[in-house]
Amino acid sequence: MKQMTVSTTINGDVVEFLCEPDETLLDVLRNRLNLTGSKEGCGTGDCGACSVTLDGRLVCSCLVLGAEVNGREIGTIEGVADGDTLHPLQSKFLEHAALQCGICTPGILVAAKSLLERNPDPTETEVRYWLAGNLCRCTGYDKIIRAVLDTAAEMRGA
Amino acid sequence: MPLDNNNRVFKSVGTSPLRPDGLDKVTGRARFGADATASGMLWGRIVRSPHAHARIRSIDTSKAEALPGVKAVVTRADFATGLDGDIGDILENVMASEKALYQGHAVAAVAATSPSIARKAAKLIVVDYEVLPHVTDVDEAMKPDAPVLNEKIFTEGLAEKPTKPSNVVKRIEIGHGDVEKGFAAADVIIEHSFRTEATHQGYIEPHACLASAGPDGQGELWCCTQGHFMVRDTCAQLLGMDVSKLRVTASEIGGGFGGKTTVFIEPTALALSRKANRPVKIVMPREEVFVASGPTASSSIDIKIGATKDGRITAADAVLRYQGGAFPGSPVEMGAMTAFACYELEHVRCIGFEVVTNRPKAAAYRAPGAPMSAFAVESVIAELAEKLNIDPIELRLKNAVKEGSRSSYGPVFGPIGLIETLEAAKAHPHYSAPLGPNQGRGVASGFWFNFGGQTCTSLNVNIDGTVTLSVGTPDIGGSRASMCLMAAEELGIPYESVRTIIADTSSLGYNDVTDGSRVTFASGLATIAAARNAIKVLCERAAKMWGIPADAVIWEEGYAKPAGANAGEFEPLSLADIAKVAGNTGGPIAGHHEVNIETAGPSFATHIVDAEVDPETGRTQITRYTVVQDAGKAVHRAYVEGQFQGGAVQGIGWVLNECYIYGEDGVLQNAGFLDYRIPVASDLPMIDTVIVEVPNPGHPYGVRGVGETSIVPPLAAVANAVSAAAGVRLTELPMSPPRILVALEER
Amino acid sequence: MRYEAPSSIEGAVKLLAAEAGMARVLAGGTDLLVQLRSGRFEPDLIVDLKRIDGMHDIRKENGGYRIGAAVSGAELNEHAGLIALWPGVVEAAGLIGSTQVQGRATMSGNLCNASPAADSVPALIAAGALARIAGPEGERDVPVEEVPTGPGKTSLKKGEFVTSLFLPGRPPHSGDAYLRFIPRTEMDIAVVGSGVSLSLDDDGRVASARVALGAVAAQVLLVEEAAAAIIGTSLEAAALEKLAKAASAACRPIDDKRGTKEFRIKVAGVLTRRAALIAYERARAK
């Protein structure tokens, strides 16, 4: 297959890469750009571990072709912290012990950040439904939901 | 090591500090199984049988080998020969020889320069199969006319050796007393049959590894596993390598729940790497995780319990049939041992049958074997309570095991906390909260043995007074934080001054797998012992610095002090003071501990759950959930709660939706997260927790394992709640809406 | 395989028409990429619609809305006007997959993927939506129910693709609703889906109605008997009973991993009754 040249912006940085036409954005991030924070749990959009934003919209990077992102803006877990300052969600996840194994954590943080940008005051039900596409098998979700709600409260107060 | 002191006041242990691996995990930096790369790395892909049962007539690899970019193809011929018994089964499961025994059974593998070439090459491997009749159901597999998987299996444990091979590997029987006598004394007898389907651990991280091996006989392996020493020893045997020449590093692990306690792809990656003389990475696609890793057993169970009118159980009898996939190893024995473990019984019997079928070889799944038998037993207990008009917790309290009780599986219990969990559940506001329309409440208790095992730790004191702790048990749920807490507690230094790492197999002595809820208990115990050994050295060095005998120095809250007035007057020396000059007082300061812990403190739990059933569709919603469990001593409270919550939710999934669905062709119909339905965030309420602490006499701080007990009660607790809400006893898992609707209509 | 992202409808038609091998259209990609990964087919050409002008637009037209083929579920659910006019269609589209899938999945793609269990399709059929199809012969508008012809099959000819969907304007006192049955709360494929659209006369009686059922036959069904059961009624108990019976009677389901025949038949009636009540309340509120 003939490789394609793609130019895009990832976490604010201009990035160029080559990819095959059927290669997913997730494969590009992980295998070509060494951005392995986005995880592959299923490859079919059912687990959310590969969540990224594409032009500000939350998507599964396994359901996006690398070729599609030419000229687009991508946000990944690697861009969630601002330098050495963690995003409040990151701090709250640590404080609430909202992760056990940590494999779903990057996707959940990207998804939760996207939620709070749209809805700074979500209810518990809204958080649960927004994150329904992010599977976690360790925590039973309890501490994750608490961490997101607590972050929202803190960010509203700030 | 015995419990130090029942009234010990802890400084670090029992708090919930931030985890040491946390920053890496919230920034995407943590390196899991699939996250490693190497120079010249190839991509491996495994070719798997599309048939549930087939003889392999031939494999033609020539077209794949001819594809540009393909660097190696392996089949069974590339592995060691002459292995039999369990290790032979492991090899046969890793790569089939003469027969494919389940859909997804590996038959060959390729390594190529890109994932897409590897995918294409895998398709070019031509396998000539002779399709054979198959069987996937446990009861079907036990019938005399069932297709036989393995001509060498003659049922063990029967009075007479069978003359014909069958799928029944063995019959076991445990218990004591005379159940017939017990039933004769009963006023009420309840008898039911139950069925449970196979479920998968459902870890979000697929199996992944990066192998590097060459013609010099040496190798390196990076993989996500619950036990890298096990991986090393197994792979070395399967590949005919010296154990010392294979170094295995455990990556961060994205969940395991027992499913990563054996090898699947690692030996194949090593074989490909050795053949290509280049590093090879294999990552299992999710579909392969479902068809070709190790789910748990499905089961068919008969339970009979008799009791007097006032609620004393007079006899308990069970027959358990567990299929564990295509090889021996179903967890029926543990199912039988745990079935009645919550009850003090004069007459008890459990008969178990271990069965093979054309399904993937079962692996451990959180308290292997116990949730199914507890589901059946605790369902009958609930019905007994109903029939006798006794509160279900009261009924359990009347019959609960306590210190000194003879367990249903033999040994006499030491101090245990079942009664404490029942009392706490009874007192919990949840238990007396009103229920809404179409809602029901369920209660169930559960038991797990827990495990100790071979453990080795090494604690090194650094020049600045900080400490590096090496343990050999992969951290699956936050154990590094717990180890730091225990080392800090012992040494009297801050939690932040200790860094715990999971050492690779060449840097530390052998450690058993992270399983049996053993890590916080066993690695914790070894950590405490290693710290005490380091303290001995620290005291010796202080003595040297002061010029007094070593036995005249004591260690208190992080300082070496003279033992008393007679020892002399010296300013206490901190760990840092001593460490700073270690080079002048005898060199590096360290403590080690190697042990095989043959005991463990069992843990009991009682769960309360409310469920609402839609009478028109059979759909169930869990509306409230409370876990009460004995942790012995909670080292990191938030992670203990997390274990309770995670186990409960896996149990909820098992009851309501999760199951392996096979077509008539023996092919798995739901090999993905879309149709293998694990609970999602919106399915659940918050999971309330109560930590009971009845100290384990076999651990200096009283720690018990907590990870597995939490999945034992929920199957029955939810089943009891659903049955109460629906007004009809449901006996088959999953309690899916179609099944519930049928039960509602037949009510 | 080639990937092309043309900037015009004509360009896309030309590419699709000229491809000698297998060509696939990429709108949201949430079905297509899963199919690519599974190896179920290996297309020679993928034509991405997202760079074509107008494909992301929701435009008012003749009192209704025209929705571009690349408009995602998330965008539909952020459009107040569309939600006010066709709440049932928007909620149906909003049920497809997770938040992440909503960021990509389109109704046109849901329609052309031709799954009998597609969530938006019963709602679209109940709404009387039209699909605009572009092709070598020019443009044509067809009722959405004429697009899928069986599981995974459509009536689209070579070179053709859906460029937009049109949801018509509607009289006052109109409402619609879509309900589906899944065992979890999210992330599942419908075991049964039911879309109901109705308009009321000034006395609050159902003047017109359309009922469509998903996942109960090889194709989404438009059930005229079900609609007839409630026309002229105010959804009294007897009418609802008749509606449920008519819905159940229309089902020709299969047993599969997601549900049994009997379950689908029974639940189709239950959901249709519930959806009709929601649609009715919505209509009355206007």
Coordinates of C-alpha atoms in Angstrom, one line a residue, chain B residues 416-425 603-604 627-634 637 640 644 689-695 704 706:
Chain B
I416 CA -12.0 -15.1 61.3
G417 CA -14.5 -12.3 60.6
L418 CA -17.6 -13.8 59.1
I419 CA -19.8 -13.0 62.1
E420 CA -18.4 -9.5 62.2
T421 CA -19.3 -8.9 58.6
L422 CA -22.8 -10.2 59.2
E423 CA -23.3 -8.0 62.3
A424 CA -22.0 -5.0 60.4
A425 CA -24.3 -5.7 57.4
S603 CA -11.3 -13.4 54.4
F604 CA -15.1 -13.4 54.6
V627 CA -19.9 -4.5 50.5
V628 CA -18.9 -5.5 54.0
Q629 CA -15.6 -7.4 54.2
D630 CA -12.9 -8.4 56.6
A631 CA -9.5 -7.0 55.6
G632 CA -7.6 -8.1 58.7
K633 CA -5.8 -4.8 58.6
A634 CA -6.4 -2.3 55.7
R637 CA -7.7 2.0 52.9
V640 CA -9.0 -1.9 50.0
F644 CA -14.3 -4.4 47.3
T689 CA -18.0 -0.3 51.5
V690 CA -17.5 -1.2 55.2
I691 CA -14.0 -2.4 56.1
V692 CA -14.1 -4.9 59.0
E693 CA -10.8 -5.5 60.7
V694 CA -10.3 -8.9 62.5
P695 CA -6.5 -9.2 62.5
R704 CA -5.5 -10.5 55.1
V706 CA -8.8 -8.8 50.1

